[in-house]
PDB file of C-alpha atoms and ligand atoms in Angstrom:
ATOM      1  CA  UNK A  89     123.388 121.430 128.267  1.00 68.00           C
ATOM      2  CA  UNK A  90     126.363 123.614 127.306  1.00 73.00           C
ATOM      3  CA  UNK A  91     128.286 120.616 126.012  1.00 84.00           C
ATOM      4  CA  UNK A  92     125.927 119.343 123.309  1.00 93.00           C
ATOM      5  CA  UNK A  93     127.693 118.034 120.241  1.00 94.00           C
ATOM      6  CA  UNK A  94     126.440 116.591 116.975  1.00 93.00           C
ATOM      7  CA  UNK A  95     126.017 113.191 118.632  1.00 91.00           C
ATOM      8  CA  UNK A  96     124.206 114.237 121.812  1.00 95.00           C
ATOM      9  CA  UNK A  97     122.035 117.119 120.591  1.00 97.00           C
ATOM     10  CA  UNK A  98     119.149 114.936 119.376  1.00 97.00           C
ATOM     11  CA  UNK A  99     118.609 113.224 122.730  1.00 97.00           C
ATOM     12  CA  UNK A 100     118.917 116.591 124.507  1.00 96.00           C
ATOM     13  CA  UNK A 101     116.203 118.161 122.338  1.00 97.00           C
ATOM     14  CA  UNK A 102     113.915 115.132 122.718  1.00 97.00           C
ATOM     15  CA  UNK A 103     114.359 115.284 126.527  1.00 97.00           C
ATOM     16  CA  UNK A 104     113.449 118.985 126.509  1.00 97.00           C
ATOM     17  CA  UNK A 105     109.890 117.969 125.545  1.00 97.00           C
ATOM     18  CA  UNK A 106     109.551 115.411 128.345  1.00 96.00           C
ATOM     19  CA  UNK A 107     107.419 117.845 130.320  1.00 96.00           C
ATOM     20  CA  UNK A 108     104.589 117.821 127.734  1.00 96.00           C
ATOM     21  CA  UNK A 109     101.527 116.450 129.548  1.00 97.00           C
ATOM     22  CA  UNK A 110      99.976 114.906 126.428  1.00 98.00           C
ATOM     23  CA  UNK A 111     101.782 111.602 125.696  1.00 97.00           C
ATOM     24  CA  UNK A 112     100.787 111.653 122.011  1.00 98.00           C
ATOM     25  CA  UNK A 113     102.276 115.154 121.620  1.00 98.00           C
ATOM     26  CA  UNK A 114     105.483 113.908 123.293  1.00 97.00           C
ATOM     27  CA  UNK A 115     105.610 110.944 120.905  1.00 98.00           C
ATOM     28  CA  UNK A 116     105.024 113.066 117.793  1.00 98.00           C
ATOM     29  CA  UNK A 117     107.536 115.797 118.693  1.00 98.00           C
ATOM     30  CA  UNK A 118     110.213 113.283 119.705  1.00 98.00           C
ATOM     31  CA  UNK A 119     109.851 111.435 116.415  1.00 98.00           C
ATOM     32  CA  UNK A 120     109.781 114.671 114.405  1.00 98.00           C
ATOM     33  CA  UNK A 121     112.999 115.870 116.078  1.00 98.00           C
ATOM     34  CA  UNK A 122     114.743 112.527 115.467  1.00 98.00           C
ATOM     35  CA  UNK A 123     113.743 112.493 111.794  1.00 98.00           C
ATOM     36  CA  UNK A 124     114.638 116.168 111.183  1.00 98.00           C
ATOM     37  CA  UNK A 125     118.037 115.674 112.786  1.00 98.00           C
ATOM     38  CA  UNK A 126     118.505 112.438 110.864  1.00 98.00           C
ATOM     39  CA  UNK A 127     117.724 114.293 107.637  1.00 98.00           C
ATOM     40  CA  UNK A 128     120.336 116.991 108.395  1.00 98.00           C
ATOM     41  CA  UNK A 129     122.946 114.352 109.275  1.00 97.00           C
ATOM     42  CA  UNK A 130     122.221 112.160 106.257  1.00 98.00           C
ATOM     43  CA  UNK A 131     122.431 115.028 103.757  1.00 98.00           C
ATOM     44  CA  UNK A 132     125.248 116.868 105.639  1.00 98.00           C
ATOM     45  CA  UNK A 133     122.975 119.917 105.302  1.00 98.00           C
ATOM     46  CA  UNK A 134     124.947 123.164 105.004  1.00 98.00           C
ATOM     47  CA  UNK A 135     123.913 126.467 106.705  1.00 98.00           C
ATOM     48  CA  UNK A 136     123.285 127.979 103.243  1.00 98.00           C
ATOM     49  CA  UNK A 137     121.020 125.097 102.239  1.00 98.00           C
ATOM     50  CA  UNK A 138     119.045 125.323 105.482  1.00 98.00           C
ATOM     51  CA  UNK A 139     118.717 129.091 104.920  1.00 98.00           C
ATOM     52  CA  UNK A 140     117.281 128.342 101.459  1.00 98.00           C
ATOM     53  CA  UNK A 141     114.792 125.967 103.138  1.00 98.00           C
ATOM     54  CA  UNK A 142     113.734 128.668 105.609  1.00 98.00           C
ATOM     55  CA  UNK A 143     113.435 131.142 102.749  1.00 98.00           C
ATOM     56  CA  UNK A 144     111.056 128.690 101.026  1.00 98.00           C
ATOM     57  CA  UNK A 145     108.908 128.671 104.190  1.00 98.00           C
ATOM     58  CA  UNK A 146     108.927 132.501 104.390  1.00 98.00           C
ATOM     59  CA  UNK A 147     107.824 132.794 100.788  1.00 98.00           C
ATOM     60  CA  UNK A 148     105.143 130.137 101.352  1.00 97.00           C
ATOM     61  CA  UNK A 149     103.803 132.220 104.256  1.00 97.00           C
ATOM     62  CA  UNK A 150     103.762 135.418 102.186  1.00 97.00           C
ATOM     63  CA  UNK A 151     101.753 133.896  99.303  1.00 95.00           C
ATOM     64  CA  UNK A 152      99.245 132.100 101.569  1.00 94.00           C
ATOM     65  CA  UNK A 153      95.855 133.605 102.406  1.00 88.00           C
ATOM     66  CA  UNK A 154      92.313 132.549 103.455  1.00 80.00           C
ATOM     67  CA  UNK A 155      91.726 130.480 100.337  1.00 76.00           C
ATOM     68  CA  UNK A 156      95.277 129.439  99.490  1.00 85.00           C
ATOM     69  CA  UNK A 157      97.703 127.609 101.728  1.00 90.00           C
ATOM     70  CA  UNK A 158     101.131 127.068 100.211  1.00 95.00           C
ATOM     71  CA  UNK A 159     101.918 124.908 103.272  1.00 96.00           C
ATOM     72  CA  UNK A 160      99.090 122.477 102.503  1.00 94.00           C
ATOM     73  CA  UNK A 161     100.251 122.457  98.886  1.00 95.00           C
ATOM     74  CA  UNK A 162     103.819 121.700 100.004  1.00 97.00           C
ATOM     75  CA  UNK A 163     102.542 118.760 102.064  1.00 97.00           C
ATOM     76  CA  UNK A 164     100.491 117.654  99.007  1.00 97.00           C
ATOM     77  CA  UNK A 165     103.286 117.711  96.425  1.00 98.00           C
ATOM     78  CA  UNK A 166     105.658 115.950  98.854  1.00 98.00           C
ATOM     79  CA  UNK A 167     103.067 113.145  99.150  1.00 98.00           C
ATOM     80  CA  UNK A 168     102.737 113.699 102.903  1.00 98.00           C
ATOM     81  CA  UNK A 169      99.011 114.537 102.810  1.00 96.00           C
ATOM     82  CA  UNK A 170      98.442 111.428 100.739  1.00 96.00           C
ATOM     83  CA  UNK A 171     100.523 109.236 103.049  1.00 97.00           C
ATOM     84  CA  UNK A 172      98.472 110.412 106.047  1.00 95.00           C
ATOM     85  CA  UNK A 173      95.301 109.483 104.099  1.00 93.00           C
ATOM     86  CA  UNK A 174      96.728 106.081 103.181  1.00 93.00           C
ATOM     87  CA  UNK A 175      97.574 105.360 106.824  1.00 92.00           C
ATOM     88  CA  UNK A 176      94.031 106.342 107.887  1.00 88.00           C
ATOM     89  CA  UNK A 177      92.550 104.225 105.055  1.00 84.00           C
ATOM     90  CA  UNK A 178      93.998 101.151 106.760  1.00 73.00           C
ATOM     91  CA  UNK A 179      90.990 101.216 109.122  1.00 76.00           C
ATOM     92  CA  UNK A 180      88.741  99.800 106.379  1.00 81.00           C
ATOM     93  CA  UNK A 181      86.092 101.264 104.109  1.00 94.00           C
ATOM     94  CA  UNK A 182      86.648 103.218 100.889  1.00 97.00           C
ATOM     95  CA  UNK A 183      90.167 104.611 100.557  1.00 96.00           C
ATOM     96  CA  UNK A 184      90.664 108.241 101.472  1.00 96.00           C
ATOM     97  CA  UNK A 185      92.061 110.894  99.138  1.00 97.00           C
ATOM     98  CA  UNK A 186      92.816 114.628  98.995  1.00 95.00           C
ATOM     99  CA  UNK A 187      90.469 117.219 100.486  1.00 94.00           C
ATOM    100  CA  UNK A 188      92.180 120.000  98.533  1.00 91.00           C
ATOM    101  CA  UNK A 189      91.529 123.699  99.149  1.00 89.00           C
ATOM    102  CA  UNK A 190      88.180 124.080  97.361  1.00 91.00           C
ATOM    103  CA  UNK A 191      85.722 122.490  99.770  1.00 93.00           C
ATOM    104  CA  UNK A 192      83.205 125.043 101.063  1.00 93.00           C
ATOM    105  CA  UNK A 193      80.704 124.564 103.879  1.00 95.00           C
ATOM    106  CA  UNK A 194      76.984 124.999 103.292  1.00 95.00           C
ATOM    107  CA  UNK A 195      76.568 123.575  99.798  1.00 97.00           C
ATOM    108  CA  UNK A 196      72.947 123.604  98.612  1.00 98.00           C
ATOM    109  CA  UNK A 197      70.834 120.492  99.258  1.00 98.00           C
ATOM    110  CA  UNK A 198      70.022 118.394  96.194  1.00 98.00           C
ATOM    111  CA  UNK A 199      67.445 115.599  96.138  1.00 98.00           C
ATOM    112  CA  UNK A 200      68.487 112.103  95.002  1.00 98.00           C
ATOM    113  CA  UNK A 201      68.381 112.097  91.199  1.00 97.00           C
ATOM    114  CA  UNK A 202      68.815 115.886  91.071  1.00 98.00           C
ATOM    115  CA  UNK A 203      70.356 117.923  88.267  1.00 97.00           C
ATOM    116  CA  UNK A 204      73.757 119.455  89.010  1.00 97.00           C
ATOM    117  CA  UNK A 205      74.800 120.037  85.395  1.00 96.00           C
ATOM    118  CA  UNK A 206      72.215 122.792  84.804  1.00 95.00           C
ATOM    119  CA  UNK A 207      73.684 125.059  82.119  1.00 94.00           C
ATOM    120  CA  UNK A 208      77.307 123.921  82.517  1.00 96.00           C
ATOM    121  CA  UNK A 209      79.201 123.200  79.304  1.00 96.00           C
ATOM    122  CA  UNK A 210      80.727 119.735  78.989  1.00 96.00           C
ATOM    123  CA  UNK A 211      79.843 116.106  78.549  1.00 96.00           C
ATOM    124  CA  UNK A 212      76.730 115.311  80.648  1.00 97.00           C
ATOM    125  CA  UNK A 213      76.727 112.165  82.764  1.00 98.00           C
ATOM    126  CA  UNK A 214      74.715 110.305  85.359  1.00 98.00           C
ATOM    127  CA  UNK A 215      76.562 109.476  88.583  1.00 98.00           C
ATOM    128  CA  UNK A 216      75.005 106.931  90.916  1.00 98.00           C
ATOM    129  CA  UNK A 217      75.750 104.329  93.551  1.00 98.00           C
ATOM    130  CA  UNK A 218      75.137 103.442  97.164  1.00 98.00           C
ATOM    131  CA  UNK A 219      76.630 104.169 100.547  1.00 98.00           C
ATOM    132  CA  UNK A 220      77.274 100.898 102.404  1.00 98.00           C
ATOM    133  CA  UNK A 221      78.916  99.904 105.661  1.00 96.00           C
ATOM    134  CA  UNK A 222      81.936  97.590 105.712  1.00 95.00           C
ATOM    135  CA  UNK A 223      79.565  94.591 106.060  1.00 95.00           C
ATOM    136  CA  UNK A 224      77.820  95.628 102.811  1.00 96.00           C
ATOM    137  CA  UNK A 225      74.635  96.897 104.492  1.00 97.00           C
ATOM    138  CA  UNK A 226      73.070 100.093 103.067  1.00 98.00           C
ATOM    139  CA  UNK A 227      73.553 103.294 105.071  1.00 98.00           C
ATOM    140  CA  UNK A 228      70.346 105.341 104.844  1.00 98.00           C
ATOM    141  CA  UNK A 229      70.455 109.135 105.294  1.00 98.00           C
ATOM    142  CA  UNK A 230      74.237 109.261 104.836  1.00 98.00           C
ATOM    143  CA  UNK A 231      75.278 112.747 103.738  1.00 98.00           C
ATOM    144  CA  UNK A 232      77.247 113.219 100.526  1.00 98.00           C
ATOM    145  CA  UNK A 233      79.035 116.552 100.324  1.00 98.00           C
ATOM    146  CA  UNK A 234      80.184 116.907  96.714  1.00 98.00           C
ATOM    147  CA  UNK A 235      82.244 119.412  94.712  1.00 98.00           C
ATOM    148  CA  UNK A 236      84.021 119.397  91.356  1.00 98.00           C
ATOM    149  CA  UNK A 237      85.747 121.654  88.843  1.00 97.00           C
ATOM    150  CA  UNK A 238      83.946 122.816  85.687  1.00 96.00           C
ATOM    151  CA  UNK A 239      84.966 121.797  82.183  1.00 96.00           C
ATOM    152  CA  UNK A 240      87.453 124.715  82.124  1.00 96.00           C
ATOM    153  CA  UNK A 241      89.297 123.059  85.039  1.00 95.00           C
ATOM    154  CA  UNK A 242      88.258 125.770  87.520  1.00 95.00           C
ATOM    155  CA  UNK A 243      86.285 125.653  90.763  1.00 95.00           C
ATOM    156  CA  UNK A 244      83.734 128.393  91.421  1.00 94.00           C
ATOM    157  CA  UNK A 245      86.213 130.127  93.773  1.00 91.00           C
ATOM    158  CA  UNK A 246      88.649 130.561  90.852  1.00 91.00           C
ATOM    159  CA  UNK A 247      86.176 131.652  88.202  1.00 94.00           C
ATOM    160  CA  UNK A 248      84.069 134.845  88.372  1.00 95.00           C
ATOM    161  CA  UNK A 249      81.843 133.420  85.584  1.00 96.00           C
ATOM    162  CA  UNK A 250      80.581 130.651  87.887  1.00 96.00           C
ATOM    163  CA  UNK A 251      77.801 131.021  90.427  1.00 96.00           C
ATOM    164  CA  UNK A 252      79.091 130.290  93.978  1.00 95.00           C
ATOM    165  CA  UNK A 253      76.698 127.306  94.183  1.00 97.00           C
ATOM    166  CA  UNK A 254      77.905 125.834  90.894  1.00 97.00           C
ATOM    167  CA  UNK A 255      78.846 122.130  90.786  1.00 98.00           C
ATOM    168  CA  UNK A 256      78.532 121.417  94.499  1.00 98.00           C
ATOM    169  CA  UNK A 257      75.786 119.953  96.696  1.00 98.00           C
ATOM    170  CA  UNK A 258      74.848 118.018  99.811  1.00 98.00           C
ATOM    171  CA  UNK A 259      72.540 114.989  99.444  1.00 98.00           C
ATOM    172  CA  UNK A 260      71.049 112.416 101.826  1.00 98.00           C
ATOM    173  CA  UNK A 261      70.973 108.795 100.672  1.00 98.00           C
ATOM    174  CA  UNK A 262      67.690 106.893 100.389  1.00 98.00           C
ATOM    175  CA  UNK A 263      66.698 103.963 102.656  1.00 97.00           C
ATOM    176  CA  UNK A 264      68.628 101.578 100.410  1.00 98.00           C
ATOM    177  CA  UNK A 265      71.755 103.813 100.629  1.00 98.00           C
ATOM    178  CA  UNK A 266      71.258 105.003  97.026  1.00 98.00           C
ATOM    179  CA  UNK A 267      72.361 108.357  95.640  1.00 98.00           C
ATOM    180  CA  UNK A 268      72.387 109.742  92.098  1.00 98.00           C
ATOM    181  CA  UNK A 269      72.762 113.027  90.235  1.00 98.00           C
ATOM    182  CA  UNK A 270      73.526 114.349  86.787  1.00 98.00           C
ATOM    183  CA  UNK A 271      76.591 116.489  86.177  1.00 98.00           C
ATOM    184  CA  UNK A 272      79.228 117.216  83.535  1.00 98.00           C
ATOM    185  CA  UNK A 273      82.549 115.447  83.234  1.00 96.00           C
ATOM    186  CA  UNK A 274      85.206 117.604  84.935  1.00 95.00           C
ATOM    187  CA  UNK A 275      88.579 118.363  83.301  1.00 94.00           C
ATOM    188  CA  UNK A 276      92.149 117.903  84.560  1.00 96.00           C
ATOM    189  CA  UNK A 277      93.606 121.067  86.103  1.00 96.00           C
ATOM    190  CA  UNK A 278      96.835 122.361  87.596  1.00 97.00           C
ATOM    191  CA  UNK A 279      97.492 123.052  91.272  1.00 95.00           C
ATOM    192  CA  UNK A 280      98.730 126.647  91.806  1.00 94.00           C
ATOM    193  CA  UNK A 281     102.315 126.918  90.514  1.00 95.00           C
ATOM    194  CA  UNK A 282     102.996 130.664  90.762  1.00 95.00           C
ATOM    195  CA  UNK A 283     104.666 130.380  94.198  1.00 96.00           C
ATOM    196  CA  UNK A 284     107.568 128.528  95.836  1.00 98.00           C
ATOM    197  CA  UNK A 285     105.873 125.153  95.255  1.00 97.00           C
ATOM    198  CA  UNK A 286     105.775 125.929  91.516  1.00 98.00           C
ATOM    199  CA  UNK A 287     109.484 126.780  91.618  1.00 98.00           C
ATOM    200  CA  UNK A 288     110.236 123.470  93.305  1.00 98.00           C
ATOM    201  CA  UNK A 289     108.152 121.557  90.735  1.00 98.00           C
ATOM    202  CA  UNK A 290     109.974 123.303  87.882  1.00 98.00           C
ATOM    203  CA  UNK A 291     113.392 122.658  89.480  1.00 98.00           C
ATOM    204  CA  UNK A 292     112.501 118.962  89.554  1.00 98.00           C
ATOM    205  CA  UNK A 293     111.070 118.911  86.011  1.00 98.00           C
ATOM    206  CA  UNK A 294     107.670 118.009  87.500  1.00 98.00           C
ATOM    207  CA  UNK A 295     104.281 119.210  86.192  1.00 98.00           C
ATOM    208  CA  UNK A 296     101.409 120.631  88.280  1.00 98.00           C
ATOM    209  CA  UNK A 297      98.496 118.645  86.761  1.00 98.00           C
ATOM    210  CA  UNK A 298      95.869 116.670  88.614  1.00 98.00           C
ATOM    211  CA  UNK A 299      93.711 114.171  86.711  1.00 98.00           C
ATOM    212  CA  UNK A 300      90.006 115.126  86.591  1.00 97.00           C
ATOM    213  CA  UNK A 301      88.096 114.043  89.666  1.00 98.00           C
ATOM    214  CA  UNK A 302      84.990 114.351  91.810  1.00 98.00           C
ATOM    215  CA  UNK A 303      85.387 115.237  95.493  1.00 98.00           C
ATOM    216  CA  UNK A 304      83.174 113.642  98.162  1.00 98.00           C
ATOM    217  CA  UNK A 305      82.908 113.826 101.937  1.00 98.00           C
ATOM    218  CA  UNK A 306      80.567 111.022 103.000  1.00 98.00           C
ATOM    219  CA  UNK A 307      79.355 111.028 106.594  1.00 98.00           C
ATOM    220  CA  UNK A 308      76.776 109.148 108.648  1.00 97.00           C
ATOM    221  CA  UNK A 309      76.078 108.632 112.329  1.00 96.00           C
ATOM    222  CA  UNK A 310      78.097 105.788 113.835  1.00 95.00           C
ATOM    223  CA  UNK A 311      80.671 105.866 111.010  1.00 96.00           C
ATOM    224  CA  UNK A 312      84.004 107.541 110.305  1.00 94.00           C
ATOM    225  CA  UNK A 313      83.537 110.463 107.898  1.00 96.00           C
ATOM    226  CA  UNK A 314      85.208 109.698 104.585  1.00 97.00           C
ATOM    227  CA  UNK A 315      87.001 112.343 102.494  1.00 97.00           C
ATOM    228  CA  UNK A 316      87.795 110.950  99.087  1.00 97.00           C
ATOM    229  CA  UNK A 317      87.908 111.460  95.331  1.00 98.00           C
ATOM    230  CA  UNK A 318      86.717 109.511  92.297  1.00 98.00           C
ATOM    231  CA  UNK A 319      88.915 109.532  89.173  1.00 98.00           C
ATOM    232  CA  UNK A 320      88.447 108.575  85.514  1.00 98.00           C
ATOM    233  CA  UNK A 321      90.582 105.603  84.481  1.00 97.00           C
ATOM    234  CA  UNK A 322      91.154 107.016  80.971  1.00 96.00           C
ATOM    235  CA  UNK A 323      92.426 110.425  82.151  1.00 97.00           C
ATOM    236  CA  UNK A 324      95.759 111.483  80.574  1.00 97.00           C
ATOM    237  CA  UNK A 325      97.174 112.381  84.033  1.00 98.00           C
ATOM    238  CA  UNK A 326      95.902 109.318  85.892  1.00 98.00           C
ATOM    239  CA  UNK A 327      99.451 108.050  86.487  1.00 98.00           C
ATOM    240  CA  UNK A 328     100.932 111.491  87.142  1.00 97.00           C
ATOM    241  CA  UNK A 329      98.814 113.190  89.805  1.00 98.00           C
ATOM    242  CA  UNK A 330     100.885 116.112  91.180  1.00 98.00           C
ATOM    243  CA  UNK A 331      99.542 115.367  94.688  1.00 98.00           C
ATOM    244  CA  UNK A 332      99.595 111.523  94.578  1.00 98.00           C
ATOM    245  CA  UNK A 333      95.856 111.174  95.333  1.00 98.00           C
ATOM    246  CA  UNK A 334      94.971 108.447  92.815  1.00 98.00           C
ATOM    247  CA  UNK A 335      94.172 104.936  94.081  1.00 97.00           C
ATOM    248  CA  UNK A 336      93.226 101.984  91.882  1.00 97.00           C
ATOM    249  CA  UNK A 337      90.085 101.462  93.996  1.00 97.00           C
ATOM    250  CA  UNK A 338      88.898 105.024  93.267  1.00 98.00           C
ATOM    251  CA  UNK A 339      88.954 104.703  89.459  1.00 98.00           C
ATOM    252  CA  UNK A 340      85.781 104.603  87.379  1.00 98.00           C
ATOM    253  CA  UNK A 341      85.300 104.050  83.679  1.00 96.00           C
ATOM    254  CA  UNK A 342      82.143 105.784  82.384  1.00 96.00           C
ATOM    255  CA  UNK A 343      79.828 103.327  80.580  1.00 97.00           C
ATOM    256  CA  UNK A 344      77.356 104.111  77.783  1.00 97.00           C
ATOM    257  CA  UNK A 345      73.761 103.642  78.932  1.00 97.00           C
ATOM    258  CA  UNK A 346      70.983 103.142  76.329  1.00 97.00           C
ATOM    259  CA  UNK A 347      68.006 103.355  78.738  1.00 97.00           C
ATOM    260  CA  UNK A 348      65.684 105.827  76.983  1.00 97.00           C
ATOM    261  CA  UNK A 349      63.356 106.225  79.984  1.00 96.00           C
ATOM    262  CA  UNK A 350      66.273 107.081  82.299  1.00 95.00           C
ATOM    263  CA  UNK A 351      67.680 109.508  79.703  1.00 97.00           C
ATOM    264  CA  UNK A 352      64.305 111.256  79.363  1.00 96.00           C
ATOM    265  CA  UNK A 353      63.821 111.470  83.149  1.00 95.00           C
ATOM    266  CA  UNK A 354      67.213 113.128  83.618  1.00 95.00           C
ATOM    267  CA  UNK A 355      67.247 115.247  80.447  1.00 94.00           C
ATOM    268  CA  UNK A 356      70.256 113.326  79.094  1.00 96.00           C
ATOM    269  CA  UNK A 357      71.142 112.467  75.467  1.00 95.00           C
ATOM    270  CA  UNK A 358      70.809 108.862  74.295  1.00 96.00           C
ATOM    271  CA  UNK A 359      73.037 106.995  74.814  1.00 96.00           C
ATOM    272  CA  UNK A 360      74.459 108.779  77.862  1.00 96.00           C
ATOM    273  CA  UNK A 361      77.568 108.266  79.972  1.00 97.00           C
ATOM    274  CA  UNK A 362      77.115 106.739  83.410  1.00 97.00           C
ATOM    275  CA  UNK A 363      79.476 106.376  86.337  1.00 97.00           C
ATOM    276  CA  UNK A 364      78.590 103.983  89.163  1.00 97.00           C
ATOM    277  CA  UNK A 365      80.522 104.142  92.443  1.00 98.00           C
ATOM    278  CA  UNK A 366      79.680 102.668  95.864  1.00 98.00           C
ATOM    279  CA  UNK A 367      81.171 104.068  99.072  1.00 98.00           C
ATOM    280  CA  UNK A 368      81.951 101.953 102.139  1.00 97.00           C
ATOM    281  CA  UNK A 369      82.006 103.654 105.526  1.00 97.00           C
ATOM    282  CA  UNK A 370      84.067 102.218 108.384  1.00 95.00           C
ATOM    283  CA  UNK A 371      82.360 102.030 111.799  1.00 93.00           C
ATOM    284  CA  UNK A 372      83.309 104.665 114.363  1.00 90.00           C
ATOM    285  CA  UNK A 373      84.451 103.164 117.664  1.00 80.00           C
ATOM    286  CA  UNK A 374      81.947 103.218 120.562  1.00 73.00           C
TER     287      UNK A 374
HETATM  288  C1  BEZ B 212      92.079 119.640  94.648  1.00 82.69           C
HETATM  289  O1  BEZ B 212      91.839 118.517  94.301  1.00 82.69           O
HETATM  290  O2  BEZ B 212      91.161 120.448  94.627  1.00 82.69           O
HETATM  291  C2  BEZ B 212      93.485 120.001  95.078  1.00 82.69           C
HETATM  292  C3  BEZ B 212      94.181 119.119  95.863  1.00 82.69           C
HETATM  293  C4  BEZ B 212      95.467 119.457  96.261  1.00 82.69           C
HETATM  294  C5  BEZ B 212      96.031 120.663  95.882  1.00 82.69           C
HETATM  295  C6  BEZ B 212      95.310 121.544  95.083  1.00 82.69           C
HETATM  296  C7  BEZ B 212      94.020 121.211  94.659  1.00 82.69           C
HETATM  297 FE1   FE B 213      90.056 119.020  93.138  1.00 82.69          FE
END
């Protein structure tokens, strides 16, 4: 292998992974090598430029910790996380979207119809819908794992004023697949931009905003778990999500509801804002 040149090096590196027992690993590494080499050839990458790239990775490592991964954020702002979701969405069911860094295990259980808004500031709303399979049949006892930012654009992990259980829950759907809860409308917020990702965004004249959204992980036996988000169609950043998570099928437009009985039952003003969104779960193989 002492005679590799710029034409033969790619095949030599790909061959060096031939011994990997897992065929999928072999396929992924071979493709990654071909694309990385293709990228260097296409851009005629200089040693100084590649050093700057490695420096970016070093700085990303230094700023990352338990609750912040600059590597995930890099994948997000390059649209790679979203592309992987879009590829997986091709299997049917509701489209997938960003998990983000603020999901926490063990959210408190909330009964269907429960109150999540509690004493949070912001515009109260009723959120409801059903969990269905791809044939349109209700999925009873599906679990919704939900989290959102407060009206100040912060998740509980970012805000010492918030209780750690604030604005998150797990809920099991009823026999007819129904779920509902009251909450407050979240606000747009920025992804962290005080590290190398922020520098890259600034160098490109890009902003760090995400449109306001709800996060859901919906899971049920016999179905693929679904990680997704629900967005507000009238959000000022709906066409400029810094992490490319918005899909047309995940947009809702809150509607005014004048049902006095429903308002009284949920402690909502009259009229109140309502968002209705149904989830569709794709069947798991086997
Ligand atoms: C979020 O939606 O929580 C998020 C997603 C990607 C990067 C940062 C935050
Ligand atoms: Fe989020």
